[in-house]
Amino acid sequence: MLRKGLTIIVVLFAVFTGLIWYNVYLPISPKLKGDQKLIPFLFNFNNELSQIFDDKLGIVPKYKWFRWFFTTLSTSSLLPKPDLQAKGINIKDSVISGIPVKIFRPDEADGESQYRPGLIFLHGGGLVFGSVNWTCYIQQCIMIAQDTKSVVISVEYRLVPEHPFPTQFDDCYSVVNTIANEPRKFGILNNKIALAGDSAGGQLAAAISLEFANQNRSSELVGQVLIYPWLQFIDVLCLPSFQKYKQGFQMDEKQTAYFMSIATMGNKDMKPEYLAGNVTRYFMRTQFWQFLEIPETSHCEVYKDNTNITLPPDFVSKVTNPRLSPLLAKSVEGSPPTLLVIPEYDILASESILYAKRLKEAGIPVITKMYKTGHGFLFRLSIPFINTPIAKQSMEDIANFLNSVFYK
């Protein structure tokens, strides 16, 4: 009890002092209004702290600090625990194919079939942090299960760097594959399975959909919801959204380069290569750049440097793998109908726009929803006393899309 109380005091003190310091020295963009500033503040303030503990003092690696900070905040008793039974949702921790999952199942009403559509949810966190036990993800899964009358299965995949890529893909694919092969075992209707994920979870969802398409199993997935997804690992400098929203919002190129390096190599060695433009320069000379090449990127300063760049072969192999960078897949044909949730003020927004374009060109039904907010905005749903009209509207849009593919 004492330990919990001290944790709450430390978190409150950090947030309070950080609010003062951050708003004086690192102001958030005026484009973000009211409660929209909360998530960018928490993320960037935490980033500043992690740099002190990692880069300057060498005490705690940045990724471990991020895990501790957000896990403490996201599972804190400061946040109200959802009343699952009152909302008509039964929750159960289970294991599928050796992978821990959290299952959200609506109560059965009289006359209803015991089988329902199924949604497999993959959480975000840069592949480095995040958990099915975070209150924000529990809240989102409850809302989806309630509004779509579907079984929602949230996957606790293993994280980098302790478990290098492609462990995360393999874990998620294993769960999806098992459910798709025996849906009724999990109370799910045949051919009524959809995928959803936010940020890195959106990346995993898109990659699994492509894997199913490559195996001629497209009919087994009826839809995918990609929520501000992270879709490529070859550029942090030239895409329009990287140039527009790298200051005053939730993430910048330094943070993104760090997480890209950790996700691919298990360390931060590639971070300076990203920031120096070497990764971008290298891939501008490859066939993969065609998926990022638009008028805005052709005016990028990096284009002016013709220096020959050499990158580690292992790194090149990983970042061009569609299981990590779905946007770089040779073909996206066979992907299921897709909803892309895109915050306008997000450095990843350009990736979603490019992916939507590719899906449409491949004849895939695509709906894009743009919201005037920043990355990670659905996290606000679990925070009390916060007005979240954009987040609630987005959840309504997600439910409407899922209902359209589940019950068409």
XYZ file of C-alpha atoms in Angstrom:
408
model
C 0.000 0.000 0.000
C 2.831 2.379 0.952
C 4.677 1.554 -2.246
C 1.599 2.313 -4.342
C 1.106 5.612 -2.534
C 4.706 6.645 -3.124
C 4.395 5.746 -6.805
C 1.319 7.943 -7.134
C 3.077 10.836 -5.380
C 6.136 10.515 -7.643
C 4.007 10.433 -10.798
C 1.902 13.409 -9.693
C 5.006 15.418 -8.765
C 6.678 14.608 -12.076
C 3.603 15.595 -14.069
C 3.022 18.797 -12.075
C 6.608 20.058 -12.277
C 6.829 18.913 -15.873
C 3.765 20.898 -16.882
C 5.416 24.079 -15.699
C 8.823 23.307 -17.163
C 7.599 21.904 -20.470
C 5.207 24.718 -21.271
C 7.946 27.267 -20.635
C 10.790 25.634 -22.545
C 9.164 23.184 -24.942
C 5.746 24.583 -25.861
C 3.216 22.388 -27.612
C 1.877 23.506 -30.986
C -1.141 25.839 -30.829
C -2.789 23.544 -33.388
C -3.524 21.201 -30.474
C -6.368 22.465 -28.321
C -7.354 21.740 -24.727
C -7.067 18.090 -23.740
C -5.265 17.345 -27.018
C -2.110 18.669 -25.368
C -2.056 16.053 -22.619
C -0.686 13.052 -24.515
C 2.017 15.055 -26.373
C 3.050 16.579 -23.062
C 3.321 13.217 -21.290
C 5.196 11.632 -24.182
C 7.667 14.471 -24.734
C 8.234 15.248 -21.063
C 8.924 11.571 -20.477
C 11.293 11.621 -23.461
C 13.276 14.472 -21.897
C 13.555 12.530 -18.629
C 14.620 9.366 -20.426
C 17.402 11.238 -22.224
C 18.757 12.409 -18.886
C 18.740 8.900 -17.416
C 20.090 7.236 -20.573
C 22.202 9.627 -22.669
C 23.586 11.799 -19.860
C 23.716 9.564 -16.780
C 23.714 6.123 -18.367
C 21.556 4.745 -15.544
C 18.477 3.394 -17.315
C 18.122 2.612 -21.038
C 15.554 4.860 -22.653
C 13.246 2.026 -23.684
C 13.131 0.684 -20.109
C 12.293 4.134 -18.762
C 9.498 4.482 -21.305
C 8.111 1.113 -20.256
C 8.190 1.960 -16.572
C 6.713 5.445 -16.982
C 3.812 4.527 -19.240
C 3.074 1.206 -17.577
C 2.962 2.924 -14.180
C 0.737 5.651 -15.577
C -1.456 3.297 -17.618
C -2.102 0.817 -14.816
C -2.147 3.348 -11.983
C -4.937 3.467 -9.439
C -5.238 7.108 -10.504
C -7.174 5.800 -13.490
C -10.607 4.302 -12.833
C -10.865 0.594 -13.537
C -13.580 -0.210 -16.083
C -16.657 -1.882 -14.608
C -16.673 -4.816 -17.000
C -19.738 -6.626 -15.752
C -21.826 -3.460 -15.633
C -21.045 -2.878 -19.285
C -22.181 -6.385 -20.213
C -18.670 -7.561 -21.031
C -16.957 -10.609 -19.588
C -13.183 -10.436 -19.501
C -10.835 -13.368 -19.299
C -7.067 -13.775 -19.386
C -6.085 -16.759 -21.480
C -3.360 -18.194 -23.704
C -3.592 -18.927 -27.436
C -0.721 -20.801 -29.106
C 1.458 -20.040 -26.114
C 0.800 -16.277 -26.318
C -1.030 -14.485 -23.458
C -4.259 -12.795 -24.533
C -7.101 -10.896 -22.922
C -10.549 -11.864 -24.216
C -13.558 -9.531 -24.096
C -16.855 -11.311 -24.688
C -20.309 -9.675 -24.617
C -22.947 -11.358 -22.469
C -25.269 -13.588 -24.440
C -28.851 -12.394 -24.679
C -31.810 -14.721 -24.995
C -32.119 -16.075 -28.499
C -28.652 -14.921 -29.563
C -26.211 -17.328 -31.156
C -23.259 -18.378 -29.034
C -21.028 -17.443 -31.981
C -20.114 -13.847 -32.786
C -17.796 -11.921 -35.083
C -14.248 -11.667 -33.776
C -11.767 -8.799 -33.616
C -8.095 -9.401 -32.850
C -6.558 -6.260 -31.357
C -2.812 -5.534 -31.428
C -1.601 -2.783 -29.093
C 0.918 -0.083 -29.944
C 4.084 1.114 -28.239
C 6.775 1.140 -30.895
C 7.187 -2.636 -30.457
C 9.102 -1.645 -27.306
C 6.367 -1.047 -24.706
C 2.598 -1.377 -24.314
C 0.418 -4.103 -22.852
C -3.064 -5.599 -22.986
C -3.299 -4.616 -19.306
C -3.040 -0.889 -19.912
C -6.296 0.797 -18.961
C -6.470 2.669 -22.269
C -6.431 -0.578 -24.253
C -8.876 -2.299 -21.926
C -11.226 0.657 -22.397
C -10.943 0.552 -26.192
C -11.540 -3.210 -26.321
C -14.594 -2.908 -24.068
C -16.074 -0.189 -26.262
C -15.519 -2.213 -29.429
C -16.949 -5.401 -27.918
C -19.962 -3.485 -26.645
C -20.666 -1.512 -29.814
C -20.111 -4.356 -32.297
C -21.309 -7.320 -30.212
C -18.063 -9.060 -31.144
C -15.479 -11.129 -29.295
C -12.363 -8.967 -28.941
C -9.046 -10.719 -28.345
C -6.131 -8.484 -27.344
C -2.654 -9.984 -27.863
C 0.267 -9.647 -25.403
C 3.070 -10.141 -27.906
C 6.699 -10.099 -26.794
C 8.663 -6.859 -27.066
C 11.977 -5.700 -28.500
C 14.859 -5.557 -27.813
C 14.737 -8.636 -25.553
C 12.824 -10.460 -28.288
C 14.153 -9.277 -31.664
C 12.056 -8.866 -34.799
C 10.271 -10.871 -36.190
C 9.169 -12.219 -32.774
C 6.348 -9.657 -32.542
C 5.007 -10.562 -35.971
C 5.344 -14.282 -35.246
C 3.458 -14.006 -31.942
C 0.569 -12.043 -33.456
C 0.400 -14.159 -36.586
C 0.330 -17.324 -34.489
C -2.698 -16.075 -32.546
C -4.549 -14.892 -35.664
C -3.753 -18.098 -37.530
C -4.974 -20.299 -34.681
C -8.240 -18.382 -34.378
C -8.768 -18.343 -38.141
C -8.256 -22.114 -38.321
C -10.684 -22.886 -35.482
C -12.881 -19.811 -34.956
C -15.741 -21.667 -33.276
C -13.380 -22.892 -30.582
C -13.256 -19.251 -29.481
C -16.943 -18.539 -29.990
C -16.289 -16.741 -33.272
C -18.214 -17.092 -36.524
C -16.477 -18.578 -39.535
C -15.067 -15.930 -41.898
C -16.034 -13.083 -39.575
C -12.594 -12.115 -38.261
C -11.141 -8.609 -38.424
C -7.842 -7.130 -37.246
C -7.172 -3.822 -35.512
C -4.152 -2.122 -34.047
C -2.767 1.284 -33.184
C 0.672 2.625 -34.136
C 3.030 -0.400 -34.060
C -0.075 -2.555 -33.598
C -1.435 -1.118 -36.846
C 1.825 -2.082 -38.502
C 1.437 -5.665 -37.242
C -2.204 -5.829 -38.355
C -1.331 -4.638 -41.868
C 1.587 -7.070 -42.084
C -0.560 -10.034 -41.017
C -3.241 -9.099 -43.554
C -0.569 -9.100 -46.271
C 0.686 -12.474 -45.061
C -2.809 -13.935 -45.329
C -3.123 -12.447 -48.819
C 0.190 -14.007 -49.865
C -1.125 -17.371 -48.673
C -4.350 -16.951 -50.686
C -6.325 -16.703 -47.446
C -7.804 -13.251 -48.012
C -11.351 -14.506 -47.496
C -10.557 -15.398 -43.873
C -10.292 -11.709 -42.874
C -13.251 -9.393 -43.402
C -11.573 -6.121 -42.465
C -8.727 -4.271 -40.782
C -8.643 -1.094 -38.713
C -5.274 0.650 -38.854
C -5.115 3.342 -36.168
C -2.309 5.891 -36.795
C -0.166 2.953 -38.049
C 3.621 2.866 -38.321
C 4.196 1.477 -41.807
C 7.813 1.997 -42.875
C 11.356 2.125 -41.448
C 13.416 3.753 -44.215
C 12.782 7.470 -43.669
C 12.445 9.910 -40.751
C 13.258 13.098 -42.662
C 11.536 13.519 -46.023
C 7.894 12.456 -45.772
C 5.688 15.566 -45.564
C 4.250 14.799 -42.134
C 7.747 14.280 -40.731
C 8.678 17.759 -41.910
C 5.454 19.452 -40.773
C 4.812 17.905 -37.371
C 8.198 17.089 -35.885
C 8.125 20.019 -33.449
C 5.447 20.855 -30.913
C 3.621 17.554 -31.247
C 3.955 14.111 -29.714
C 6.952 12.703 -31.574
C 9.940 14.056 -33.445
C 12.531 12.539 -35.736
C 14.916 11.839 -32.827
C 12.383 9.759 -30.923
C 11.273 7.972 -34.072
C 14.849 7.217 -35.124
C 15.578 5.825 -31.665
C 12.610 3.450 -31.709
C 13.360 2.401 -35.301
C 16.904 1.528 -34.269
C 15.806 -0.408 -31.176
C 13.118 -2.265 -33.150
C 15.506 -3.339 -35.911
C 18.926 -3.764 -34.301
C 18.089 -4.054 -30.595
C 20.219 -0.993 -29.799
C 20.452 2.704 -30.640
C 23.391 2.398 -33.044
C 21.309 3.257 -36.110
C 19.786 6.381 -34.588
C 22.606 8.690 -35.784
C 22.432 7.093 -39.239
C 18.743 7.976 -39.468
C 19.260 11.531 -38.212
C 22.244 12.169 -40.500
C 20.023 11.226 -43.425
C 22.152 8.222 -44.331
C 19.280 5.743 -44.159
C 17.098 7.953 -46.343
C 19.932 8.566 -48.845
C 20.640 4.853 -49.124
C 17.041 3.891 -49.847
C 16.469 6.761 -52.283
C 18.694 4.763 -54.622
C 16.700 1.549 -54.278
C 13.423 0.224 -55.660
C 11.810 0.680 -52.246
C 11.760 4.471 -52.519
C 9.021 4.283 -55.165
C 6.551 3.763 -52.318
C 7.602 7.049 -50.653
C 8.389 9.106 -53.740
C 5.921 11.966 -54.074
C 6.455 15.620 -55.093
C 7.074 16.695 -51.497
C 9.838 14.153 -50.898
C 11.604 15.078 -54.139
C 12.255 18.551 -52.678
C 13.782 17.134 -49.495
C 17.242 18.503 -48.622
C 18.658 14.974 -48.442
C 18.242 14.666 -52.224
C 21.051 17.175 -52.750
C 23.674 14.855 -51.234
C 24.975 12.202 -53.628
C 27.316 10.573 -51.114
C 27.517 6.805 -51.425
C 26.177 5.204 -48.259
C 26.735 1.727 -46.872
C 24.397 0.254 -44.269
C 24.610 -3.052 -42.360
C 23.112 -5.839 -44.539
C 21.114 -7.190 -41.591
C 19.552 -3.767 -41.061
C 18.680 -3.379 -44.756
C 17.090 -6.831 -44.790
C 14.938 -6.097 -41.751
C 13.651 -2.631 -42.658
C 12.617 -3.744 -46.146
C 10.774 -6.816 -44.875
C 6.996 -6.286 -45.363
C 6.461 -7.884 -41.954
C 8.108 -4.790 -40.502
C 7.417 -2.231 -43.244
C 4.057 -3.099 -44.881
C 4.201 0.067 -46.990
C 7.204 -1.417 -48.832
C 5.432 -4.632 -49.854
C 5.603 -5.362 -53.584
C 1.852 -5.842 -53.641
C -1.001 -5.061 -51.261
C -3.576 -6.961 -53.315
C -5.760 -9.250 -51.243
C -5.776 -6.960 -48.214
C -9.183 -6.828 -46.520
C -11.460 -3.757 -46.544
C -9.630 -1.147 -44.504
C -10.350 1.750 -42.189
C -7.415 4.112 -41.664
C -7.646 6.361 -38.607
C -5.325 9.310 -39.298
C -4.540 12.171 -36.895
C -3.672 15.169 -39.069
C -0.925 16.392 -36.712
C 1.036 13.152 -36.641
C 4.478 12.565 -38.144
C 3.173 9.183 -39.335
C 0.204 10.667 -41.228
C 1.934 10.571 -44.626
C 2.488 6.830 -44.296
C -1.231 6.232 -43.821
C -2.103 8.454 -46.790
C 0.379 6.620 -49.021
C -0.895 3.231 -47.844
C -4.502 4.215 -48.477
C -3.515 5.234 -52.010
C -1.850 1.874 -52.650
C -4.827 -0.042 -51.301
C -7.239 1.927 -53.485
C -5.080 1.344 -56.563
C -5.201 -2.385 -55.765
C -8.999 -2.266 -55.685
C -9.320 -2.635 -51.908
C -12.295 -0.823 -50.295
C -10.728 1.888 -48.129
C -12.174 4.446 -45.745
C -9.916 7.158 -44.364
C -10.915 9.237 -41.365
C -8.814 12.321 -40.635
C -9.001 14.000 -37.228
C -7.475 17.312 -36.188
C -5.394 15.904 -33.363
C -2.118 14.078 -32.766
C -0.713 10.582 -32.473
C -2.033 8.376 -29.685
C -5.171 10.440 -29.140
C -7.295 7.397 -28.213
C -5.275 7.059 -25.003
C -7.345 9.934 -23.630
C -10.430 7.718 -23.420
C -9.204 6.212 -20.155
C -8.284 9.488 -18.431
C -10.959 10.908 -16.080
C -12.218 14.507 -16.305
C -10.989 14.823 -19.881
C -13.275 15.990 -22.681
C -12.614 13.602 -25.553
C -15.062 14.323 -28.394
C -12.543 13.478 -31.122
C -11.555 10.207 -29.456
C -15.188 9.232 -28.923
C -16.053 10.116 -32.526
C -13.180 7.977 -33.733
C -14.355 4.995 -31.658
C -17.829 5.437 -33.134
C -16.328 5.462 -36.637
C -14.368 2.293 -35.843
C -17.499 0.543 -34.550
C -19.499 1.613 -37.613
C -16.825 0.246 -39.940
C -16.579 -3.061 -38.069
C -20.342 -3.461 -38.021
C -20.388 -2.890 -41.779
C -17.911 -5.724 -42.416
C -19.259 -8.036 -39.714
C -22.940 -7.754 -40.579
C -23.046 -6.746 -44.243
